[in-house]
Short mmCIF file of C-alpha atoms and ligand atoms in Angstrom, two decimals:
data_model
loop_
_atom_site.label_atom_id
_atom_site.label_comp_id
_atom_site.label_asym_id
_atom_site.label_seq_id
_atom_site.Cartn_x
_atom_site.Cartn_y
_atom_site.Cartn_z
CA UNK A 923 -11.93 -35.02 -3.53
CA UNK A 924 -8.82 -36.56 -4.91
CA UNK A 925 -6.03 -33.89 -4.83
CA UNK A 926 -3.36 -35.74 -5.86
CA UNK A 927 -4.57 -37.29 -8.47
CA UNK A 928 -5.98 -33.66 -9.67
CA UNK A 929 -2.03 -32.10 -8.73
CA UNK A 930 -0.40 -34.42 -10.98
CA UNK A 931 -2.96 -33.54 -13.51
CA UNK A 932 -2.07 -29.86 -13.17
CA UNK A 933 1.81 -30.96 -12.97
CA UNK A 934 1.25 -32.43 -16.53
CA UNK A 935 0.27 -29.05 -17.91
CA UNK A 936 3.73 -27.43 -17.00
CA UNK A 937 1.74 -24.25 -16.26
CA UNK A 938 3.55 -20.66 -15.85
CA UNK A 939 0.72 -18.30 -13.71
CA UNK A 940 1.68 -15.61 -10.82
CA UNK A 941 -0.48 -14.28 -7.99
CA UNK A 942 2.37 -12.15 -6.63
CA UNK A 943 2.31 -8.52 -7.39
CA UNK A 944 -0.44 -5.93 -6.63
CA UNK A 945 -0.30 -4.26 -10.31
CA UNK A 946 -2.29 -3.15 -12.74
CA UNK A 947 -3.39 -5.08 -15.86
CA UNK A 948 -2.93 -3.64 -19.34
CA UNK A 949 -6.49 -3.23 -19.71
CA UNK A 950 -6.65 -1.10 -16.69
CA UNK A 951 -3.47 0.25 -17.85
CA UNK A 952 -5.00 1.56 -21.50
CA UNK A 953 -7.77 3.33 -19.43
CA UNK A 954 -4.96 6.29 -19.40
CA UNK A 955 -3.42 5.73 -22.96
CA UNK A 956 -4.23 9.28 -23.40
CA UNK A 957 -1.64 10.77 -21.11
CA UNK A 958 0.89 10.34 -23.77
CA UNK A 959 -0.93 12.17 -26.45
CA UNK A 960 -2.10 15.35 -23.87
CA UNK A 961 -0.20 18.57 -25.19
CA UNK A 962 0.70 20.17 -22.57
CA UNK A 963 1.76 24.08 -22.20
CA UNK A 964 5.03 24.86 -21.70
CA UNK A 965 3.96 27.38 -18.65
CA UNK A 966 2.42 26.13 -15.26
CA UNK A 967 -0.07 28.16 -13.17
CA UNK A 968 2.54 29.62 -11.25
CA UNK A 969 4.19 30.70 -14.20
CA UNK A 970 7.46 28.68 -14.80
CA UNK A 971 8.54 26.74 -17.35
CA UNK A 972 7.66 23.47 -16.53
CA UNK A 973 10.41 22.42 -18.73
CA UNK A 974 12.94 23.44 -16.30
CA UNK A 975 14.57 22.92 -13.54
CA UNK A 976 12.78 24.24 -9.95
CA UNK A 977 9.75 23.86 -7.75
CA UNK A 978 10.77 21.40 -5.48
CA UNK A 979 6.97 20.80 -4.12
CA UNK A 980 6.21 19.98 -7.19
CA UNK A 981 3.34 22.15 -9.57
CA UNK A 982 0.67 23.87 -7.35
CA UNK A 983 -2.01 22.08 -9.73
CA UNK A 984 -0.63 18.96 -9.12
CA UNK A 985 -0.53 18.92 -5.39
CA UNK A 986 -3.80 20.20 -5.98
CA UNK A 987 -4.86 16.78 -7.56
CA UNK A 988 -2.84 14.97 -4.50
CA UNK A 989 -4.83 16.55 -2.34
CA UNK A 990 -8.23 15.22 -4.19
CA UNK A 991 -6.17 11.70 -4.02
CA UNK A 992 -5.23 11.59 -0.82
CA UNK A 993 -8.19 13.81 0.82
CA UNK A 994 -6.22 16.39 2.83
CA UNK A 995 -5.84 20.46 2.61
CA UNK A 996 -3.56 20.73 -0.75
CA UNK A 997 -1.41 22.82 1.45
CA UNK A 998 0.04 19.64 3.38
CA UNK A 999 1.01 17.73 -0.62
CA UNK A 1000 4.15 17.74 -2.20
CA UNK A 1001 3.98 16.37 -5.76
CA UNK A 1002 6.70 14.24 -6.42
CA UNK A 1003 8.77 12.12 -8.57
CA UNK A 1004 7.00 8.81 -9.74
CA UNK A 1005 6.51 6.79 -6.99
CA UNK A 1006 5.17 7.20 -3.55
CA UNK A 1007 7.76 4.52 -2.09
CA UNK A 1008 10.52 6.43 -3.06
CA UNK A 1009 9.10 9.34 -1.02
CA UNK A 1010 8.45 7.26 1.92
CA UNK A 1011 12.23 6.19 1.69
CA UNK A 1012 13.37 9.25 1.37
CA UNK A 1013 11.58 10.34 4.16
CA UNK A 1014 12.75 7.46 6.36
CA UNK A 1015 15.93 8.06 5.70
CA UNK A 1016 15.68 11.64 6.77
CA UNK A 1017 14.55 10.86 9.47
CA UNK A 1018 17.53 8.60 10.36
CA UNK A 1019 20.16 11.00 9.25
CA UNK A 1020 18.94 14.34 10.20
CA UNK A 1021 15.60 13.50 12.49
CA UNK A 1022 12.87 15.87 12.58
CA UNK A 1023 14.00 18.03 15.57
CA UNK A 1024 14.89 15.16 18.33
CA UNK A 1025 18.18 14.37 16.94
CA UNK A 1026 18.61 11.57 14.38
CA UNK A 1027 16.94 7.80 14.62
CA UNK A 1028 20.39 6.38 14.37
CA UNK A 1029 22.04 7.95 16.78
CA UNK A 1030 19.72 6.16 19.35
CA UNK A 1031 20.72 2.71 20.79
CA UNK A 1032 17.02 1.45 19.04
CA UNK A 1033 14.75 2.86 17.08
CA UNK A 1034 12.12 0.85 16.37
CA UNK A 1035 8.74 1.29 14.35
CA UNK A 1036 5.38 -1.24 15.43
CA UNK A 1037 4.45 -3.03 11.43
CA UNK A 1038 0.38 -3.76 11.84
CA UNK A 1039 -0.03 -7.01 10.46
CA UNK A 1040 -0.43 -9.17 7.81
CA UNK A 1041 1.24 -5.81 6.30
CA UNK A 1042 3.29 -4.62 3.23
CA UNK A 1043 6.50 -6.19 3.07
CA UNK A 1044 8.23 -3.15 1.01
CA UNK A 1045 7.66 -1.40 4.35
CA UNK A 1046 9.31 -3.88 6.17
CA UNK A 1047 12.26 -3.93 3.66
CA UNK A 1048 12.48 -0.70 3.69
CA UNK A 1049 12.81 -0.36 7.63
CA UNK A 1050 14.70 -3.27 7.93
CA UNK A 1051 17.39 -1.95 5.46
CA UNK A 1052 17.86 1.39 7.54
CA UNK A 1053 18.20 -1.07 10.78
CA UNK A 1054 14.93 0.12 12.25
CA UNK A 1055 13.40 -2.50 14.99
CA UNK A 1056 10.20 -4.09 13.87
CA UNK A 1057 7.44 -5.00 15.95
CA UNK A 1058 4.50 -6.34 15.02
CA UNK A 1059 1.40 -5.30 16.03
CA UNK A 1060 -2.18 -6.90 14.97
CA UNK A 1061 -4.87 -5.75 13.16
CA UNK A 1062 -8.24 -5.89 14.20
CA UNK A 1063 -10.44 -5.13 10.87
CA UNK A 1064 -10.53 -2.04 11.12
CA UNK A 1065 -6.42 -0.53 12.28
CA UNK A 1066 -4.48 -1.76 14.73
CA UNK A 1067 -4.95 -2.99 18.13
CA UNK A 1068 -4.83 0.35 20.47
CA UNK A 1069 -4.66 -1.38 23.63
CA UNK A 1070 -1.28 -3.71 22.10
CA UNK A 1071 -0.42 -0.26 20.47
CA UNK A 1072 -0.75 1.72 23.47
CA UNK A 1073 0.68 -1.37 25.98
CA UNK A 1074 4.19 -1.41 23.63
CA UNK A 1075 4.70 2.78 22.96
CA UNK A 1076 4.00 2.73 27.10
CA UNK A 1077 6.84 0.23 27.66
CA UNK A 1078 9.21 0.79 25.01
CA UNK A 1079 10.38 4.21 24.70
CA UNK A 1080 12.72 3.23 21.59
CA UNK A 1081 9.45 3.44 19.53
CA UNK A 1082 9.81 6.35 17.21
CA UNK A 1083 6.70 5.63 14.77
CA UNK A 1084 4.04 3.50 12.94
CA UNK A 1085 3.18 2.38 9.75
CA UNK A 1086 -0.16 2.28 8.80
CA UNK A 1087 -1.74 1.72 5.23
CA UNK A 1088 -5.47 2.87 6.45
CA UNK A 1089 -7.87 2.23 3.41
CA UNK A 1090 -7.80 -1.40 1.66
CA UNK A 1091 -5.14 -1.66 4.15
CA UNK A 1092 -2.32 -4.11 1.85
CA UNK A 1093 -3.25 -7.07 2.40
CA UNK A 1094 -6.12 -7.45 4.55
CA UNK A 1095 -8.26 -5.01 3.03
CA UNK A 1096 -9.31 -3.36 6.35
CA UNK A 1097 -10.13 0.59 6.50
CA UNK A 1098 -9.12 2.15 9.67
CA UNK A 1099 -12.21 3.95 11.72
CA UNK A 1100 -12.05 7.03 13.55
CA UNK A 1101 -11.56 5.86 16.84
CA UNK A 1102 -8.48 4.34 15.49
CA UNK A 1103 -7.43 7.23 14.20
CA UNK A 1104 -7.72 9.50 17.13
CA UNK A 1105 -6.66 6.58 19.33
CA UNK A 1106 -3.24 6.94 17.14
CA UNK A 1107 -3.18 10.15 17.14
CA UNK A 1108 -3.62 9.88 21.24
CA UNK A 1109 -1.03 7.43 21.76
CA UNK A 1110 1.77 9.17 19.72
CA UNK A 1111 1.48 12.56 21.03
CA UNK A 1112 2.24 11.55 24.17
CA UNK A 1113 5.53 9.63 23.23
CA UNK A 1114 8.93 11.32 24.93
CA UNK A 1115 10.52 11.62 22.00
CA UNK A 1116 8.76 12.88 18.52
CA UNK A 1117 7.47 9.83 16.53
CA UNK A 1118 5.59 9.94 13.62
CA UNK A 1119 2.67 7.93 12.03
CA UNK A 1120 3.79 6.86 8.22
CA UNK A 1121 0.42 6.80 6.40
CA UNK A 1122 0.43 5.13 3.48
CA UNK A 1123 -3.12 6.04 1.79
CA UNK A 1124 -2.01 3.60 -1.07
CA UNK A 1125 -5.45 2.82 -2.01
CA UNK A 1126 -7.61 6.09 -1.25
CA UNK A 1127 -9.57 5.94 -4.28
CA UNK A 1128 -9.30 2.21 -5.23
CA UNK A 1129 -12.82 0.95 -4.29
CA UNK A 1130 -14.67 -1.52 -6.34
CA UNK A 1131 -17.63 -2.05 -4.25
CA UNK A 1132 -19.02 0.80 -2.07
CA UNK A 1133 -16.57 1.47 0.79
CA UNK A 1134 -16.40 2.72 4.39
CA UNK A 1135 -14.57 6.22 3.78
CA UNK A 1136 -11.60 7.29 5.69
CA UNK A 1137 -11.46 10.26 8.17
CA UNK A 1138 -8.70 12.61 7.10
CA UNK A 1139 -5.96 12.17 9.80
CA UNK A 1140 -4.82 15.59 8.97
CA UNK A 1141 -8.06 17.39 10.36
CA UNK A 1142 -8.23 14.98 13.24
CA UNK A 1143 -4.90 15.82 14.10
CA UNK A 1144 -4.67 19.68 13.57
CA UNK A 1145 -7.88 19.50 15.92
CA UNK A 1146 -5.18 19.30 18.52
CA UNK A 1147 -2.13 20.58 17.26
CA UNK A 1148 -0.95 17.03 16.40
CA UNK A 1149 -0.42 17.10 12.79
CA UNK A 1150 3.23 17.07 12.43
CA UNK A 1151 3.26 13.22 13.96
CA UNK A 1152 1.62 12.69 10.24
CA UNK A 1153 3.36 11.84 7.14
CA UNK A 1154 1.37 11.13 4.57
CA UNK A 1155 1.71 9.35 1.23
CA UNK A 1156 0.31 8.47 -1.96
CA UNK A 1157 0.70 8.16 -5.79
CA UNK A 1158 -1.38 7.84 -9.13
CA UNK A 1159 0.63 4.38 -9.61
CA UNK A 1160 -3.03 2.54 -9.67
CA UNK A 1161 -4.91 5.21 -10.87
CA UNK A 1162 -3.06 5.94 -14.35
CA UNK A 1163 0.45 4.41 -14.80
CA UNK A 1164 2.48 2.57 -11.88
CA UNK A 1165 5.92 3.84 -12.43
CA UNK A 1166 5.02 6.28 -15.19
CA UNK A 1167 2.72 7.90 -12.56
CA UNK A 1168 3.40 10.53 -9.68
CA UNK A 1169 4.34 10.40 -6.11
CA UNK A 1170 3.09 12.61 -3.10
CA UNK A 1171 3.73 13.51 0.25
CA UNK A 1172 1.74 15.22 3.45
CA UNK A 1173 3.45 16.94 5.56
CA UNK A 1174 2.54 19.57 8.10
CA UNK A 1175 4.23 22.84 7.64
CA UNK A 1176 6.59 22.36 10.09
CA UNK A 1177 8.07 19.14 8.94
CA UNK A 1178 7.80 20.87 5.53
CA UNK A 1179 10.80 22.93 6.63
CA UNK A 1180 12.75 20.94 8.08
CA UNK A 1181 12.30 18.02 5.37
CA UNK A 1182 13.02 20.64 2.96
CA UNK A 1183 16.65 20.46 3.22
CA UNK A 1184 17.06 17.16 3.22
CA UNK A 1185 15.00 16.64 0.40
CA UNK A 1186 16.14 19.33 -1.77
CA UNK A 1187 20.08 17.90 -1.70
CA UNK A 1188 18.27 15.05 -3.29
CA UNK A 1189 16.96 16.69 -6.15
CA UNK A 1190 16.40 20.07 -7.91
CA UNK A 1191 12.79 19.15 -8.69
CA UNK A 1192 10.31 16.82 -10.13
CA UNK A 1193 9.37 15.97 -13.68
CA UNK A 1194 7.13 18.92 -13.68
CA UNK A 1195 5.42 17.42 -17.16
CA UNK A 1196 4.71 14.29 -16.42
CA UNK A 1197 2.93 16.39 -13.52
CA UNK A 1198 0.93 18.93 -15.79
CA UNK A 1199 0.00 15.76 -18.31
CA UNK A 1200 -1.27 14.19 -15.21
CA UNK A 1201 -3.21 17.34 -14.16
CA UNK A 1202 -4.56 17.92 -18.19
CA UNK A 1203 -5.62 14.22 -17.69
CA UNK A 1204 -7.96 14.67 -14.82
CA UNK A 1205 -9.27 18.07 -16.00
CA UNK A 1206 -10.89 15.93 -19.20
CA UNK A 1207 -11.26 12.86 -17.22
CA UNK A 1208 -13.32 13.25 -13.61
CA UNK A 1209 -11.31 11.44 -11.02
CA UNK A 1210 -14.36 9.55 -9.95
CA UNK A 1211 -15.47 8.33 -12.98
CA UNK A 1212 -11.73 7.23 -14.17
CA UNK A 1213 -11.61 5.34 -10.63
CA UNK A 1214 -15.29 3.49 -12.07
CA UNK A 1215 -13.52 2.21 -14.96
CA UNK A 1216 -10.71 0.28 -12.90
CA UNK A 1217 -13.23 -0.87 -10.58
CA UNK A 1218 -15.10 -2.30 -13.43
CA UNK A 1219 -12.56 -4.38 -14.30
CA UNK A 1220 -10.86 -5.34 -11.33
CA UNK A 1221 -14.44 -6.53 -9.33
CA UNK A 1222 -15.23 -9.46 -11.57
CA UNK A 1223 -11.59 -10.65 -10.38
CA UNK A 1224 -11.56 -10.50 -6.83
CA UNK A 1225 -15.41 -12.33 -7.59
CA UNK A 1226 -14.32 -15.03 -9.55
CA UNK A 1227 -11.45 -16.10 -6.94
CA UNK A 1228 -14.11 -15.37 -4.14
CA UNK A 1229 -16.23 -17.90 -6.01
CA UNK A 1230 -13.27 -20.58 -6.50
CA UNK A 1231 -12.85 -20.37 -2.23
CA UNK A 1232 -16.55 -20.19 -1.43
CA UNK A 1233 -16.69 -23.50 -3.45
CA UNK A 1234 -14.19 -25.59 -1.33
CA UNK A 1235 -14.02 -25.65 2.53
CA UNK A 1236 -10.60 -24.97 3.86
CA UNK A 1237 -9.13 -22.26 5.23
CA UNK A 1238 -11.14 -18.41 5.44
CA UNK A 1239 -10.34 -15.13 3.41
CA UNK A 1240 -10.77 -11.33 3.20
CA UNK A 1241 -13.50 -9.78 1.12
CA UNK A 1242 -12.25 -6.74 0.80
CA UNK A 1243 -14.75 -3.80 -1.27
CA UNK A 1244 -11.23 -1.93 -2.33
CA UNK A 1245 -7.48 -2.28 -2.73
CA UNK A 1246 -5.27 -4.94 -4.99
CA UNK A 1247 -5.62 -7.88 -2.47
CA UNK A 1248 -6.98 -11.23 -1.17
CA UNK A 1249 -5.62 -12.59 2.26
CA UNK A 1250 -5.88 -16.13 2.70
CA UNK A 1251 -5.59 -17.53 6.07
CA UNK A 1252 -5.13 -21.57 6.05
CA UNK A 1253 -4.81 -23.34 9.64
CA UNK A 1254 -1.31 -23.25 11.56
CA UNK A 1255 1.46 -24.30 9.72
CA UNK A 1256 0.31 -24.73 6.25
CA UNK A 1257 0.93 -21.24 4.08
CA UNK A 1258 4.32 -22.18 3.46
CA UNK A 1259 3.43 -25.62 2.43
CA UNK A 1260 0.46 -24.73 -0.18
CA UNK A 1261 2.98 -22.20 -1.44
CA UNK A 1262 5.57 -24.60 -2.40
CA UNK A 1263 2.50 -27.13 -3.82
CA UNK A 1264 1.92 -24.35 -5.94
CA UNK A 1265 5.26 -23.47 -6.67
CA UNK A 1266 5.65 -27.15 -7.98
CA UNK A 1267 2.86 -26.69 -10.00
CA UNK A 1268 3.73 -23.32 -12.27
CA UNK A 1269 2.02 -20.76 -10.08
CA UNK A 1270 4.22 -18.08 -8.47
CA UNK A 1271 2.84 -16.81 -4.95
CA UNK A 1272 3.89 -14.22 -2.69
CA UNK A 1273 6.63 -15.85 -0.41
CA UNK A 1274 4.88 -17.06 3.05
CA UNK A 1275 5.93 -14.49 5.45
CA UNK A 1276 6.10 -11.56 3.51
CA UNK A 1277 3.16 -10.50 5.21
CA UNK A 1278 5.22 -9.74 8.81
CA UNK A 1279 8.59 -8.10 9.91
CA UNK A 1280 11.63 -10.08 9.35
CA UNK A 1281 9.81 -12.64 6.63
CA UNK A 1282 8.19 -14.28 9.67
CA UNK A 1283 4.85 -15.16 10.31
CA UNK A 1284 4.75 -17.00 13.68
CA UNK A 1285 2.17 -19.42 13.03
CA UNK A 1286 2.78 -20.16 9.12
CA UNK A 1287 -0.93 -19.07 8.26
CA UNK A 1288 -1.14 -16.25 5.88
CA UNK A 1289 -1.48 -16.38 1.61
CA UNK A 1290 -1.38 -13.05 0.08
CA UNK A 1291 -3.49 -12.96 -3.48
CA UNK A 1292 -3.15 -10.52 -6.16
CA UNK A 1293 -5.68 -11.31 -8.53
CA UNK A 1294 -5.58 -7.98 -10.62
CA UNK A 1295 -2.38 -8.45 -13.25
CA UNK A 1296 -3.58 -11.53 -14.63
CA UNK A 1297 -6.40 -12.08 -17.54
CA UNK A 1298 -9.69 -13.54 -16.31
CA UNK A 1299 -8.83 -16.73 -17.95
CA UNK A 1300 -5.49 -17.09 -16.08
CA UNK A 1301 -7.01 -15.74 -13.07
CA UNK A 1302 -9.14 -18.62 -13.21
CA UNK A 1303 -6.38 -21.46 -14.06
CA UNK A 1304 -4.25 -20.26 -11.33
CA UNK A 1305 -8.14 -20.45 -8.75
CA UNK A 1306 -7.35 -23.89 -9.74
CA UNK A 1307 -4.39 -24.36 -8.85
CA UNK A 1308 -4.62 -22.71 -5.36
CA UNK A 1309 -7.79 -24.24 -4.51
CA UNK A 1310 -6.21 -27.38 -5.53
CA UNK A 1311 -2.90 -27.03 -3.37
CA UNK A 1312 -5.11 -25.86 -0.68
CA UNK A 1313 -6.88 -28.82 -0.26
CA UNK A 1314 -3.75 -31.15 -0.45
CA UNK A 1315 -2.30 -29.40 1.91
CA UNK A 1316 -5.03 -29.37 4.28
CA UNK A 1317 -5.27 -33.37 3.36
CA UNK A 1318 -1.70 -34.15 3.99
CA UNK A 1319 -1.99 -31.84 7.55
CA UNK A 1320 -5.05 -34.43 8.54
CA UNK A 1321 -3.21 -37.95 7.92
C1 LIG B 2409 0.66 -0.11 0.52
C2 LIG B 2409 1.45 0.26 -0.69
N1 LIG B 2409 2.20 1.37 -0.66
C3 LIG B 2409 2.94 1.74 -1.73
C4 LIG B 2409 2.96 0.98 -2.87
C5 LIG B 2409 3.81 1.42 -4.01
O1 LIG B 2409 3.46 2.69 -4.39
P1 LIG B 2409 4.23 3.51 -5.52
O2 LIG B 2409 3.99 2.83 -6.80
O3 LIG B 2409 3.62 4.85 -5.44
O4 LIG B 2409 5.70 3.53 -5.16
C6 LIG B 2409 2.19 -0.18 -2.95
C7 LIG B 2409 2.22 -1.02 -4.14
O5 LIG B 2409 1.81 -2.14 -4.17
C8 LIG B 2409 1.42 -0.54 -1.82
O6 LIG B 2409 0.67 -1.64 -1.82
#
């Protein structure tokens, strides 16, 4: 195959395609057009006006709909503001201001959090804005590696906390099992100081394909009177609108109060009807069925760039049956080099490294792929492209 001749080819069509951002396309996005028209009553279940300020967990039907989302007891869920990031933000910063009972994280010398990875580099950001220490940990298809988990919260007692993004885990698409999940659960309750396990159920009810379901960390946890090392998060962002949608939080009752005033300096309560529109929404729409329709159109998607891989021979990928992503892996040394082929060539990818703590990925490997914002047809131009860049890449490695 003659990739050069093929990339100047490309070159010549000055194209303008991006494979960057996990986020809904408009088609997806119309699936929930009738939010805006829902009339909604002025008066809540528990009886205020929703136009008004007040109820800092947010409206009891609403965390009543997180807890359907996120599949814990709807007392744990806190219905939020409009994004689940914010929350976790929020939360982190808490936690390094005020601390949840062992003084705060920046008063300590280090406080550092293990990042499973490939992982989600907003997390990273995040952490690495509030000087938090990163270190990553690997994934091993389905959660992290207990024995590196359990070998680095042994010998490092500055480690204060995990994240975690257990179902169509962002971007490897892995679902963590149960024995992960108590092996977490096991690890972190035995830490000196309290740490906490940042779970980031993202994609809960994002499957295309039939999934592996997760456990409910919550029940695990209160099994043994661990569930305040829990935080939980989530948000409608992929379900109806991503920043027009709502936030939530899990938190045991205990971290409840003590988060409570922190969080309520912050604000004096949620957008309580963008919250009832959302819960008017999913009493006429079943949750399931609305889920359906985005898997609908996102599977033929994540088939068609399965199909542009499966028909070259370089590099190996994730087939992931949920989530917003695609993880290429190309041989040592190359991600950052296919990136900037495709960069030349009009097609915007996630920057190599994004994918691990500090922007690095030790051994240059990893290609994150969000196929979902882009129309079929561009979907399949930018296939082109990568599969294209790919094998230059690979060709240019050989010589
Ligand atoms: C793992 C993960 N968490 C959180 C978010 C953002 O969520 P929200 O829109 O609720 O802030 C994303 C978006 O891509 C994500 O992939």
């Amino acid at each position: 195959m003659d990739y050069l001749s093929q990339f100047e080819e490309l070159k010549a069509q000055k194209l303008n395609l991006d494979l960057t951002r996990g986020k809904p396309a408009e088609d997806q996005l119309d699936l929930s057009s009738s939010l805006e028209s829902l009339k909604v009553d002025e008066y809540g279940s528990d009886g205020i006006d929703i136009r008004n300020y007040g109820q800092l967990k947010g409206l009891s039907e609403c965390r009543e709909l997180g807890s359907m989302i996120l599949g814990c007891n709807k007392e744990y869920v806190w219905a939020g503001g409009n994004s689940s990031l914010t929350l976790m933000s929020q939360y982190l910063t808490y936690l390094c201001i005020q601390g949840n009972g062992d003084g705060p994280w920046s008063a300590e010398e280090r406080a550092s959090i293990l990042c499973p990875v490939p992982g989600y580099d907003r997390h990273f950001i995040l952490s690495e804005n509030l000087g938090i220490n990163m270190i990553p940990v690997p994934l091993g298809g389905s959660g992290p590696k207990l024995d590196v988990v359990r070998s680095y919260v042994e010998s490092d007692s500055s480690i204060r906390g995990i994240w975690c993004v257990p179902k169509h885990s962002n971007p490897t698409g892995e679902t963590f099992d149960k024995e992960t999940i108590e092996g977490l659960i096991e690890i972190f309750s035995n830490t000196k100081k309290k740490s906490m396990i940042f779970w980031d159920n993202a994609y809960a009810v994002h499957d295309f394909i039939d999934s592996k379901p997760l456990e409910d960390i919550f029940s695990i946890a209160e099994e043994k009177g661990n569930e305040d090392l829990i935080v939980g998060f989530g948000s409608t962002s992929k379900i109806t609108y991503a920043g027009a949608g709502i936030g939530f939080i899990a938190l045991s009752k205990s971290n409840q109060a003590s988060f409570s005033s922190f969080y309520s300096a912050l604000t004096i309560g949620p957008d309580k009807l963008n919250q009832f529109r959302h819960v008017k929404f999913f009493q006429e729409n079943d949750l399931k069925e609305h889920m359906m329709k985005h898997a609908d159109l996102i599977r033929p998607k994540f088939e068609l760039v399965n199909k542009w891989l499966e028909g070259q021979v370089y590099g190996s990928w994730t087939k992931p049956t949920g989530g917003y992503f695609i993880l290429l892996k190309t041989d040592p040394g190359l991600a950052k080099r296919v990136i900037s082929l495709a960069s030349e060539l009009g097609l915007k990818l996630t920057p190599a490294g994004s994918t691990h703590p500090y922007g690095i990925d030790p051994q240059d490997e990893y290609i994150r792929i969000a196929p979902t914002a882009c129309s079929i047809e561009e979907l399949h131009s930018a296939m082109e492209v990568l599969v294209c860049c790919l094998g230059l890449a690979y060709q240019e490695n050989s010589k």
